[in-house]
XYZ file of C-alpha atoms in Angstrom:
661
model
C -33.555 2.331 -23.432
C -33.241 1.021 -26.954
C -30.404 -1.304 -25.931
C -32.841 -3.229 -23.733
C -34.938 -4.046 -26.778
C -31.950 -5.556 -28.552
C -31.089 -7.749 -25.608
C -34.618 -9.151 -25.280
C -33.862 -11.644 -28.022
C -31.322 -14.200 -26.906
C -30.482 -14.924 -30.527
C -29.925 -11.288 -31.459
C -26.130 -11.314 -31.135
C -25.874 -14.526 -33.149
C -28.165 -13.149 -35.824
C -26.233 -9.864 -35.985
C -22.928 -11.699 -36.409
C -24.489 -13.744 -39.216
C -25.813 -10.525 -40.752
C -22.366 -8.864 -40.655
C -20.610 -11.925 -42.079
C -22.934 -11.835 -45.061
C -22.256 -8.126 -45.534
C -18.526 -8.652 -45.983
C -18.906 -11.608 -48.365
C -18.379 -10.612 -52.002
C -20.603 -11.958 -54.786
C -18.784 -14.401 -57.022
C -20.778 -14.298 -60.243
C -24.187 -13.522 -61.711
C -26.214 -13.667 -64.874
C -27.640 -10.555 -66.461
C -31.045 -12.228 -66.413
C -31.085 -11.938 -62.608
C -31.806 -8.235 -62.398
C -33.107 -6.088 -59.579
C -36.226 -4.691 -61.216
C -38.386 -6.530 -58.672
C -36.612 -4.617 -55.880
C -38.168 -1.449 -57.255
C -41.667 -2.955 -57.172
C -41.059 -4.362 -53.692
C -40.160 -0.961 -52.236
C -43.008 0.795 -54.040
C -45.628 -1.667 -52.781
C -44.193 -1.485 -49.274
C -44.492 2.292 -49.171
C -48.001 2.321 -50.640
C -49.074 -0.322 -48.127
C -47.683 1.747 -45.255
C -49.496 4.881 -46.460
C -52.826 3.050 -46.409
C -52.085 0.993 -43.272
C -52.097 -2.167 -45.385
C -55.730 -1.621 -46.492
C -55.246 -1.148 -50.218
C -55.842 -3.371 -53.213
C -52.659 -3.286 -55.296
C -53.583 -6.145 -57.603
C -53.593 -3.845 -60.612
C -50.088 -2.566 -59.840
C -48.452 -5.995 -59.972
C -50.629 -7.028 -62.895
C -49.504 -3.906 -64.720
C -45.845 -4.834 -64.276
C -46.506 -8.485 -65.113
C -48.486 -7.702 -68.269
C -45.928 -5.116 -69.303
C -43.173 -7.717 -69.039
C -45.281 -10.180 -71.068
C -46.147 -7.504 -73.666
C -43.204 -5.076 -73.663
C -43.423 -1.702 -75.366
C -41.859 -1.594 -78.843
C -40.027 1.648 -78.161
C -38.883 2.303 -81.743
C -42.501 2.735 -82.866
C -44.190 3.824 -79.629
C -46.001 7.105 -79.111
C -45.656 9.275 -76.021
C -48.840 7.715 -74.628
C -47.627 4.151 -75.241
C -44.255 4.867 -73.621
C -46.131 6.274 -70.617
C -47.203 2.696 -69.850
C -43.687 2.234 -68.453
C -44.134 3.957 -65.101
C -40.394 4.047 -64.538
C -39.952 6.500 -67.434
C -40.377 10.181 -66.657
C -41.925 12.570 -69.165
C -38.445 13.992 -69.794
C -37.032 10.567 -70.580
C -39.960 9.737 -72.866
C -39.527 12.956 -74.848
C -35.755 12.468 -74.914
C -36.163 8.934 -76.310
C -38.627 10.097 -78.978
C -36.257 12.900 -80.007
C -33.307 10.493 -80.188
C -35.157 8.025 -82.431
C -36.428 10.851 -84.642
C -32.875 12.155 -85.083
C -30.809 8.937 -85.193
C -33.239 6.218 -86.232
C -34.259 3.084 -84.302
C -32.389 2.062 -81.170
C -30.587 -1.173 -82.056
C -29.213 -2.331 -78.694
C -29.455 -1.808 -74.969
C -25.924 -0.425 -75.121
C -27.074 2.301 -77.521
C -29.995 3.081 -75.224
C -27.501 4.264 -72.613
C -26.560 7.167 -74.908
C -30.073 8.620 -74.842
C -30.100 11.726 -72.673
C -31.440 10.858 -69.217
C -30.586 7.132 -69.474
C -27.675 5.256 -67.927
C -26.587 1.639 -67.540
C -28.403 1.120 -64.247
C -31.665 2.605 -65.505
C -31.538 0.576 -68.724
C -31.183 -2.589 -66.625
C -34.243 -1.521 -64.646
C -36.538 -1.035 -67.662
C -35.115 -3.884 -69.761
C -37.923 -6.369 -68.915
C -40.520 -3.891 -70.195
C -39.110 -2.817 -73.581
C -38.737 -4.406 -77.029
C -36.081 -3.169 -79.471
C -37.484 -4.769 -82.619
C -37.039 -2.622 -85.736
C -39.734 -4.297 -87.845
C -43.329 -4.453 -86.760
C -44.635 -7.993 -86.424
C -47.244 -9.146 -88.900
C -50.807 -9.079 -87.565
C -53.399 -11.534 -88.908
C -56.030 -9.890 -91.136
C -58.841 -12.276 -90.249
C -60.775 -11.336 -87.092
C -61.144 -14.981 -86.025
C -57.386 -15.471 -86.275
C -56.790 -12.298 -84.314
C -59.061 -13.430 -81.498
C -57.575 -16.931 -81.562
C -54.096 -15.468 -81.095
C -55.143 -13.813 -77.829
C -54.332 -15.170 -74.392
C -56.693 -16.673 -71.814
C -55.941 -16.679 -68.109
C -57.812 -18.311 -65.252
C -56.674 -17.397 -61.773
C -57.813 -19.077 -58.541
C -56.766 -18.188 -55.012
C -57.858 -19.360 -51.595
C -56.559 -18.239 -48.217
C -57.423 -18.666 -44.569
C -56.029 -17.373 -41.288
C -55.340 -19.859 -38.517
C -55.150 -18.829 -34.884
C -54.815 -21.187 -31.939
C -56.597 -18.831 -29.553
C -59.679 -18.536 -31.731
C -59.762 -22.294 -32.306
C -59.780 -22.885 -28.545
C -62.187 -20.056 -27.716
C -65.934 -20.561 -27.115
C -66.651 -18.580 -30.289
C -64.820 -20.390 -33.038
C -66.705 -18.583 -35.778
C -64.601 -15.436 -35.602
C -61.793 -14.236 -37.821
C -58.302 -14.130 -36.263
C -56.965 -10.605 -36.154
C -60.158 -8.811 -37.173
C -60.421 -7.033 -33.830
C -63.817 -8.472 -32.902
C -65.262 -11.562 -31.255
C -68.621 -11.210 -33.016
C -69.718 -14.363 -34.837
C -69.113 -14.332 -38.567
C -71.877 -15.260 -40.988
C -69.868 -17.618 -43.189
C -66.680 -19.659 -43.082
C -63.302 -17.935 -42.569
C -61.948 -18.923 -45.990
C -61.292 -16.193 -48.546
C -61.930 -17.130 -52.196
C -60.962 -15.337 -55.382
C -61.447 -16.375 -59.007
C -60.804 -14.455 -62.214
C -60.981 -15.176 -65.923
C -59.239 -12.798 -68.304
C -58.908 -12.694 -72.096
C -56.491 -10.348 -73.822
C -55.644 -9.739 -77.460
C -52.629 -7.420 -77.504
C -53.912 -4.040 -76.307
C -56.913 -4.169 -78.637
C -59.505 -6.319 -76.893
C -59.856 -7.415 -73.304
C -62.662 -8.942 -71.285
C -62.932 -10.758 -68.010
C -64.957 -11.798 -64.980
C -63.948 -11.549 -61.317
C -65.610 -13.118 -58.265
C -64.566 -12.793 -54.628
C -65.668 -13.849 -51.163
C -63.922 -12.274 -48.182
C -63.165 -14.236 -45.039
C -66.309 -14.755 -42.976
C -68.778 -13.860 -45.722
C -71.668 -16.113 -46.639
C -71.397 -18.380 -49.686
C -74.534 -19.585 -51.527
C -76.691 -18.577 -48.571
C -77.990 -15.546 -46.704
C -77.347 -12.319 -48.602
C -75.165 -14.221 -51.092
C -77.580 -16.801 -52.458
C -75.887 -16.489 -55.860
C -72.522 -17.565 -54.489
C -69.767 -14.989 -54.159
C -70.214 -11.709 -52.324
C -68.781 -9.659 -55.208
C -68.921 -10.094 -58.969
C -67.333 -7.907 -61.615
C -67.188 -8.112 -65.420
C -65.724 -5.909 -68.126
C -65.256 -5.657 -71.881
C -62.778 -3.181 -73.300
C -62.078 -2.452 -76.981
C -59.259 -0.085 -77.949
C -58.306 1.737 -81.155
C -61.197 0.720 -83.385
C -61.371 3.480 -85.962
C -62.284 6.773 -84.308
C -63.245 4.869 -81.141
C -60.143 5.087 -79.002
C -61.747 3.184 -76.160
C -65.046 1.475 -75.400
C -65.695 -0.020 -71.964
C -68.807 -1.995 -71.079
C -69.343 -3.210 -67.539
C -66.907 -2.179 -64.820
C -64.217 0.408 -65.460
C -61.889 3.020 -63.972
C -61.897 6.764 -64.659
C -58.665 8.718 -64.262
C -58.567 12.324 -65.468
C -56.389 15.345 -64.738
C -54.490 15.214 -61.459
C -57.210 13.377 -59.564
C -59.132 16.266 -58.018
C -62.459 15.017 -59.411
C -62.119 11.530 -60.917
C -59.363 9.048 -60.082
C -60.579 5.603 -59.034
C -58.214 2.894 -57.891
C -54.869 3.331 -56.156
C -52.785 6.459 -56.512
C -49.132 7.220 -55.918
C -48.297 9.738 -53.216
C -45.058 10.380 -51.390
C -42.598 7.575 -52.079
C -38.864 6.979 -52.443
C -39.252 8.228 -56.023
C -39.581 11.928 -55.140
C -39.994 13.039 -58.761
C -42.870 10.658 -59.491
C -45.668 12.841 -58.146
C -47.361 13.908 -61.385
C -50.261 11.682 -62.329
C -50.528 10.286 -65.846
C -54.210 10.239 -66.640
C -55.140 7.007 -68.417
C -58.747 8.069 -69.006
C -61.027 5.032 -69.264
C -59.606 1.594 -68.420
C -61.180 -1.768 -67.627
C -61.703 -2.688 -63.983
C -60.178 -5.958 -62.756
C -59.700 -5.347 -59.051
C -61.687 -6.358 -55.944
C -62.528 -2.997 -54.369
C -66.300 -3.378 -54.128
C -67.168 0.325 -54.028
C -64.637 2.630 -55.685
C -65.144 1.871 -59.363
C -67.678 2.597 -62.103
C -70.235 0.256 -63.663
C -71.999 0.998 -66.922
C -70.795 2.357 -70.260
C -67.873 4.627 -71.147
C -66.196 5.562 -74.405
C -63.513 7.854 -75.789
C -63.802 9.171 -79.335
C -60.697 10.580 -80.997
C -59.992 12.835 -83.947
C -56.524 14.166 -84.699
C -55.298 15.418 -81.313
C -58.670 15.688 -79.591
C -60.197 13.037 -77.310
C -63.823 13.290 -76.185
C -64.982 10.898 -73.454
C -68.485 10.135 -72.197
C -69.355 7.955 -69.230
C -72.340 6.724 -67.250
C -72.253 4.539 -64.153
C -74.999 3.112 -61.988
C -74.349 0.731 -59.115
C -75.173 0.073 -55.476
C -72.616 0.845 -52.791
C -72.374 0.242 -49.048
C -73.428 2.788 -46.433
C -73.809 3.023 -42.662
C -77.611 3.099 -42.402
C -79.041 5.470 -39.792
C -82.643 5.705 -41.038
C -84.547 2.930 -42.804
C -87.996 2.730 -44.420
C -89.197 -0.832 -43.846
C -92.333 -0.318 -45.980
C -90.208 0.389 -49.054
C -87.327 -1.806 -47.888
C -84.958 1.086 -48.510
C -82.399 3.158 -46.625
C -83.407 6.799 -46.170
C -80.237 8.161 -44.568
C -76.664 6.949 -44.110
C -74.031 8.540 -41.896
C -71.227 7.689 -44.323
C -70.279 5.452 -47.213
C -68.332 2.282 -46.489
C -65.259 1.328 -48.483
C -64.035 -1.964 -46.988
C -66.407 -4.306 -48.853
C -66.443 -6.566 -45.784
C -69.817 -8.227 -45.113
C -68.718 -10.944 -42.691
C -70.750 -9.689 -39.714
C -74.486 -9.142 -39.424
C -74.129 -5.389 -38.988
C -71.850 -5.084 -42.010
C -74.073 -7.300 -44.143
C -77.115 -5.136 -43.400
C -75.294 -2.118 -44.858
C -74.474 -3.837 -48.145
C -75.805 -2.083 -51.278
C -77.602 0.496 -49.141
C -77.138 3.348 -51.633
C -77.785 3.578 -55.368
C -75.083 5.740 -56.936
C -75.271 7.184 -60.440
C -72.453 9.135 -62.089
C -72.373 10.681 -65.536
C -70.144 13.185 -67.269
C -67.665 13.966 -69.988
C -64.012 14.832 -70.527
C -62.403 16.764 -73.351
C -58.643 16.366 -73.774
C -56.535 18.211 -76.353
C -52.987 17.020 -76.923
C -50.818 19.218 -79.131
C -47.199 18.103 -79.147
C -45.819 19.383 -75.825
C -49.046 20.983 -74.610
C -51.947 19.023 -73.148
C -55.156 20.470 -71.706
C -58.333 18.908 -70.395
C -61.819 19.791 -69.205
C -63.891 17.448 -67.004
C -67.548 17.603 -65.991
C -69.094 15.066 -63.608
C -72.390 14.796 -61.739
C -73.029 12.311 -58.927
C -76.524 11.441 -57.683
C -77.431 9.222 -54.729
C -80.875 7.873 -53.898
C -80.058 8.043 -50.183
C -79.052 11.121 -48.234
C -75.652 11.273 -46.563
C -75.988 12.938 -43.167
C -73.050 12.409 -40.784
C -73.613 13.156 -37.077
C -72.852 16.735 -36.088
C -69.311 17.115 -34.816
C -67.021 20.120 -34.765
C -64.485 18.479 -37.066
C -67.047 17.421 -39.720
C -68.958 20.700 -39.837
C -68.023 21.150 -43.509
C -68.466 17.525 -44.595
C -70.807 16.819 -47.489
C -74.464 16.363 -46.566
C -77.008 15.624 -49.245
C -77.615 13.551 -52.372
C -75.982 15.340 -55.312
C -72.597 16.748 -56.292
C -71.521 18.481 -59.493
C -67.898 19.122 -60.476
C -66.132 21.043 -63.207
C -62.358 21.014 -63.574
C -59.629 22.045 -65.971
C -56.162 20.524 -66.178
C -53.014 21.355 -68.113
C -49.521 20.153 -68.889
C -46.673 21.994 -70.634
C -43.362 20.361 -71.509
C -40.890 23.105 -72.389
C -37.301 21.967 -72.869
C -36.373 20.624 -69.432
C -39.340 22.045 -67.549
C -42.677 20.287 -67.099
C -45.522 22.395 -65.696
C -48.833 20.763 -64.794
C -51.884 21.171 -62.624
C -55.637 21.073 -62.173
C -58.278 23.384 -60.737
C -61.666 21.963 -59.727
C -64.881 23.527 -58.484
C -67.551 21.638 -56.568
C -70.754 23.578 -57.224
C -72.139 25.175 -54.099
C -69.187 24.048 -51.993
C -65.668 25.147 -52.897
C -62.434 24.944 -54.872
C -59.444 22.640 -55.028
C -56.251 23.703 -56.807
C -53.052 21.785 -57.481
C -50.018 23.007 -59.438
C -46.669 21.324 -59.931
C -43.382 21.639 -61.777
C -40.608 19.215 -62.699
C -37.142 20.544 -63.537
C -34.584 18.356 -65.297
C -31.647 20.651 -64.588
C -29.054 18.132 -65.774
C -28.598 14.396 -66.180
C -27.409 14.329 -62.550
C -29.870 16.707 -60.900
C -33.671 16.995 -61.048
C -36.242 18.826 -58.929
C -39.969 18.502 -58.299
C -42.289 21.041 -56.694
C -45.998 20.859 -55.932
C -48.438 23.241 -54.273
C -51.990 22.280 -53.324
C -54.850 24.221 -51.766
C -58.047 22.313 -51.030
C -60.797 24.339 -49.363
C -62.438 22.769 -46.328
C -65.809 22.704 -48.124
C -64.492 20.930 -51.222
C -65.338 17.257 -51.683
C -65.353 14.635 -54.416
C -66.455 11.016 -54.027
C -63.739 9.847 -56.422
C -61.073 12.470 -55.796
C -57.627 10.997 -55.253
C -55.135 13.823 -55.687
C -51.677 14.183 -54.158
C -52.286 15.039 -50.499
C -51.279 14.259 -46.939
C -54.826 13.835 -45.682
C -57.419 11.511 -47.153
C -60.510 13.051 -48.694
C -58.780 15.771 -50.720
C -60.146 18.652 -48.615
C -59.116 21.026 -45.841
C -55.433 21.088 -46.762
C -52.699 23.422 -47.952
C -49.207 22.197 -48.636
C -45.924 22.588 -50.482
C -43.767 19.667 -51.583
C -40.140 19.766 -52.730
C -38.363 16.685 -54.076
C -34.956 16.080 -55.626
C -32.807 13.377 -57.179
C -29.040 13.801 -57.367
C -26.370 11.494 -58.797
C -23.166 12.952 -57.300
C -20.907 10.024 -58.247
C -21.003 6.989 -60.484
C -23.245 4.264 -58.995
C -24.568 6.623 -56.309
C -27.960 8.341 -56.173
C -29.552 10.507 -53.502
C -33.337 10.898 -53.424
C -35.085 13.235 -51.002
C -38.274 15.143 -50.386
C -39.689 17.583 -47.850
C -43.404 18.265 -47.499
C -44.922 20.956 -45.288
C -48.682 21.068 -44.876
C -51.420 22.552 -42.725
C -55.084 21.847 -42.103
C -57.089 25.110 -41.771
C -59.994 23.351 -40.028
C -60.311 20.583 -37.443
C -59.749 16.924 -38.268
C -60.847 13.656 -36.740
C -59.056 13.351 -33.367
C -57.517 16.823 -33.825
C -59.703 19.510 -32.257
C -57.947 22.573 -33.688
C -56.307 23.676 -36.943
C -52.930 21.975 -37.223
C -49.840 21.550 -39.364
C -47.069 19.054 -39.958
C -44.006 18.086 -41.953
C -42.826 14.945 -43.679
C -39.378 14.205 -45.095
C -37.377 11.367 -46.623
C -33.740 10.832 -47.575
C -32.678 7.726 -49.498
C -29.140 6.953 -50.636
C -28.676 4.209 -53.248
C -25.375 2.545 -54.068
C -25.027 0.095 -56.989
C -21.387 -0.998 -57.282
C -22.297 -3.641 -59.892
C -25.218 -5.326 -61.604
C -25.093 -8.027 -58.905
C -25.281 -5.916 -55.795
C -27.259 -2.936 -54.575
C -27.879 -1.328 -51.224
C -29.624 1.685 -49.824
C -29.972 3.716 -46.653
C -33.324 5.367 -45.946
C -34.361 7.910 -43.323
C -38.010 8.905 -43.060
C -39.397 11.350 -40.529
C -42.783 12.869 -39.812
C -44.071 15.463 -37.370
C -47.784 15.939 -36.673
C -50.280 17.013 -34.013
C -52.857 14.795 -32.295
C -55.233 14.990 -29.337
C -54.091 13.320 -26.144
C -56.746 12.417 -23.556
C -55.835 13.490 -20.047
C -56.894 11.724 -16.854
C -59.618 14.291 -16.158
C -62.916 13.534 -17.961
C -63.646 15.902 -20.822
C -60.123 17.365 -20.813
C -58.153 16.947 -24.029
C -54.648 18.207 -24.695
C -52.643 18.288 -27.914
C -49.120 17.030 -28.333
C -46.612 16.884 -31.150
C -45.933 13.384 -32.463
C -42.530 12.838 -34.065
C -41.799 9.605 -35.912
C -38.471 8.478 -37.320
C -37.516 5.331 -39.260
C -33.946 4.463 -40.247
C -33.241 1.545 -42.587
C -30.323 -0.242 -44.222
C -31.173 -2.682 -47.027
C -28.843 -4.930 -49.031
C -29.626 -7.139 -52.031
C -27.033 -9.186 -53.889
C -26.432 -12.260 -56.048
C -23.824 -14.797 -54.948
C -24.296 -17.320 -57.759
C -26.284 -17.528 -60.995
C -29.245 -18.988 -59.102
C -28.977 -17.560 -55.612
C -29.884 -14.129 -54.287
C -29.916 -12.717 -50.753
C -31.664 -9.746 -49.161
C -30.861 -8.318 -45.735
C -32.470 -5.496 -43.817
C -32.251 -3.771 -40.480
C -34.689 -1.000 -39.565
C -35.118 1.059 -36.405
C -38.278 2.996 -35.530
C -38.733 5.764 -32.974
C -41.879 7.622 -31.895
C -41.963 10.482 -29.389
C -45.209 12.070 -28.189
C -44.850 15.440 -26.461
C -42.826 15.200 -23.265
C -43.385 11.455 -22.905
C -40.452 9.069 -23.177
C -39.746 7.917 -26.742
C -40.904 4.502 -27.909
C -38.572 2.278 -29.950
C -38.732 -0.682 -32.266
C -36.587 -2.649 -34.679
C -36.673 -5.444 -37.239
C -33.964 -7.584 -38.824
C -34.583 -10.071 -41.581
C -32.828 -12.374 -43.998
C -34.287 -13.309 -47.398
C -33.122 -16.173 -49.597
C -34.222 -16.422 -53.237
C -33.183 -19.560 -55.102
C -33.901 -20.786 -58.635
C -33.225 -24.434 -59.488
C -30.888 -24.695 -62.504
C -32.702 -27.566 -64.236
C -36.208 -27.203 -62.812
C -38.886 -24.497 -63.282
C -39.002 -23.982 -59.525
C -38.281 -20.840 -57.497
C -38.003 -20.716 -53.714
C -38.291 -17.565 -51.623
C -37.866 -17.643 -47.857
C -37.573 -15.163 -44.993
C -36.739 -15.209 -41.325
C -37.324 -12.011 -39.338
C -37.149 -10.908 -35.724
C -38.840 -7.757 -34.462
C -39.482 -5.956 -31.199
C -41.414 -2.704 -30.699
C -42.766 -0.887 -27.656
C -46.226 -0.462 -29.155
C -48.229 -0.037 -32.330
C -46.825 3.501 -32.547
C -43.467 2.045 -33.610
C -44.884 -0.529 -36.016
C -42.755 -1.359 -39.051
C -44.178 -2.274 -42.448
C -42.416 -4.932 -44.501
C -43.155 -6.312 -47.946
C -43.512 -10.087 -48.069
C -43.385 -12.256 -51.167
C -46.750 -13.862 -51.774
C -48.625 -15.767 -54.457
C -49.221 -14.133 -57.840
C -51.355 -10.964 -57.756
C -51.416 -10.980 -53.976
C -49.525 -8.594 -51.730
C -48.628 -8.820 -48.087
C -47.404 -5.694 -46.295
C -48.040 -6.451 -42.612
C -47.509 -3.936 -39.825
C -45.195 -5.705 -37.374
C -45.355 -4.621 -33.737
C -44.917 -6.044 -30.241
C -42.297 -8.814 -30.064
C -41.838 -11.917 -32.162
C -40.440 -13.701 -35.169
C -41.948 -14.055 -38.609
C -41.009 -16.447 -41.365
C -42.393 -17.742 -44.629
C -41.533 -20.150 -47.427
C -42.891 -19.594 -50.929
C -42.442 -22.199 -53.673
C -43.269 -21.277 -57.262
C -43.583 -23.878 -60.017
C -43.784 -22.625 -63.613
C -44.413 -25.525 -66.021
C -43.755 -24.953 -69.697
């Protein structure tokens, strides 16, 4: 019974009383500077981390918010594309803001911004750190040397290491705590990261990144040049007809991600309307994913409303080697491509840079007022054949060395309706189609719909479209999302997604289907307090091994998470966050498994010192990994922690931030 879990902790009753006392305390005062915009980022990162089981590099996401706050968008002069940098703005809100400024002139105050259709006081508070209301453009130096001198330089260093008493006392001390293996690591367990970045407005940017994961060799073995991974980029924007020029490492993001979309991608989150991708085209690469990026030369040329992009990339990537030619010192066949970038063990190190990958192609985008269309061509060539072992579920997986794609995408913004989509064909294999619609029915009610159909034969190395399953293949689904504001200070967000897999999947030996839903209720009684209730459920099918050898049965797996979260300011320098979450997982006719977490956050800023303190104390108890609960944890700059908490225990941290100058 779930009650037994609560009683396992002797301190639970005391903690719950403390939790309830805090709930009934009323905030006394607050400053407008202490806003809740970071709560939005916290929830978004938490959900993305849970979707990828914590294995996702979200450095760019936080950097995007940080850089946007440091270089806010001058909304009175911004184009649709520039306003799209503010992820919190929907296409409807962007067009509404542009129309308002065109009709009434520049927005002079945040109070006036509330009168723009689709904006309200709460939303203006949310985007305030990322906008600039200046009505005169700042003077820009004419001399190139002065321009470059006015740019900003940033050097970032980070080191981390896991400590574990068991591993320190074990016979094999050269293993990484929590990596699921006792194999000896090649290097020391310290993780190192260094990055230099130069930025002049949004015109010029260059930088160098170096990283060594925990356990990887450093100035020895396969890494005689020091770090395990190096990356460099130079990006120049808006130089005459050259809209963008990237040399070195870069991202490609076109259409809705059926063919080319490197880096992270938003899926199903608590923002049910934010499912349409905003293609940024070519952007510099500054992350630490060692495989899913492009290295070479890319450029976008622009004339009037037409953008023409060309790109070439050539780099080595990791692969699971199954056949090797020792005379040529070259892999002949790999069973799959690796994506972790971890080379801490001998077996992993031997698979490093096993495959030479070359990608080239072009994109044509035409943007005419409220209509945008695009055409993408891409060809991928590998010098090593991919040949996964024959299994029923992977019968239609890609096998070979080359892939060619052609896709077309569109977007129409008609009054309060936004239609968009992409259709892609993988030559010799199959189709993938995605179509969506956003309806802004009123300022209090909006809808989102999306249909996708990915044939089981379709495949793209860099596809990252909206989907339930990874890989962007073998899936059909329909998504419906809504946001409703029934009363002042209240908002209800919800989505329902039904999907099916026409062919087998890994660990699912028959075609299957599932559903996924979320309901989130937000209440903001004032600018100093906010709370929300969230219910998330999922139903799926998985194979269950029976006691008899070779006999496999299938059972429905139903997961449910219920959460209450409160964040409030009690003084100009003190903020609290409280959360309680319950998890339930039921497999077939087996008894349900339960879990819970409670935590208390304290965020304090010293009045006279540039010092911030963030602390947490949490208790959790779950039956198994099936009822794990993901929680966002404050960490050092550009570093995220979204651990999956399971079993029984407590977790606490103290983060001190000093900001001189």
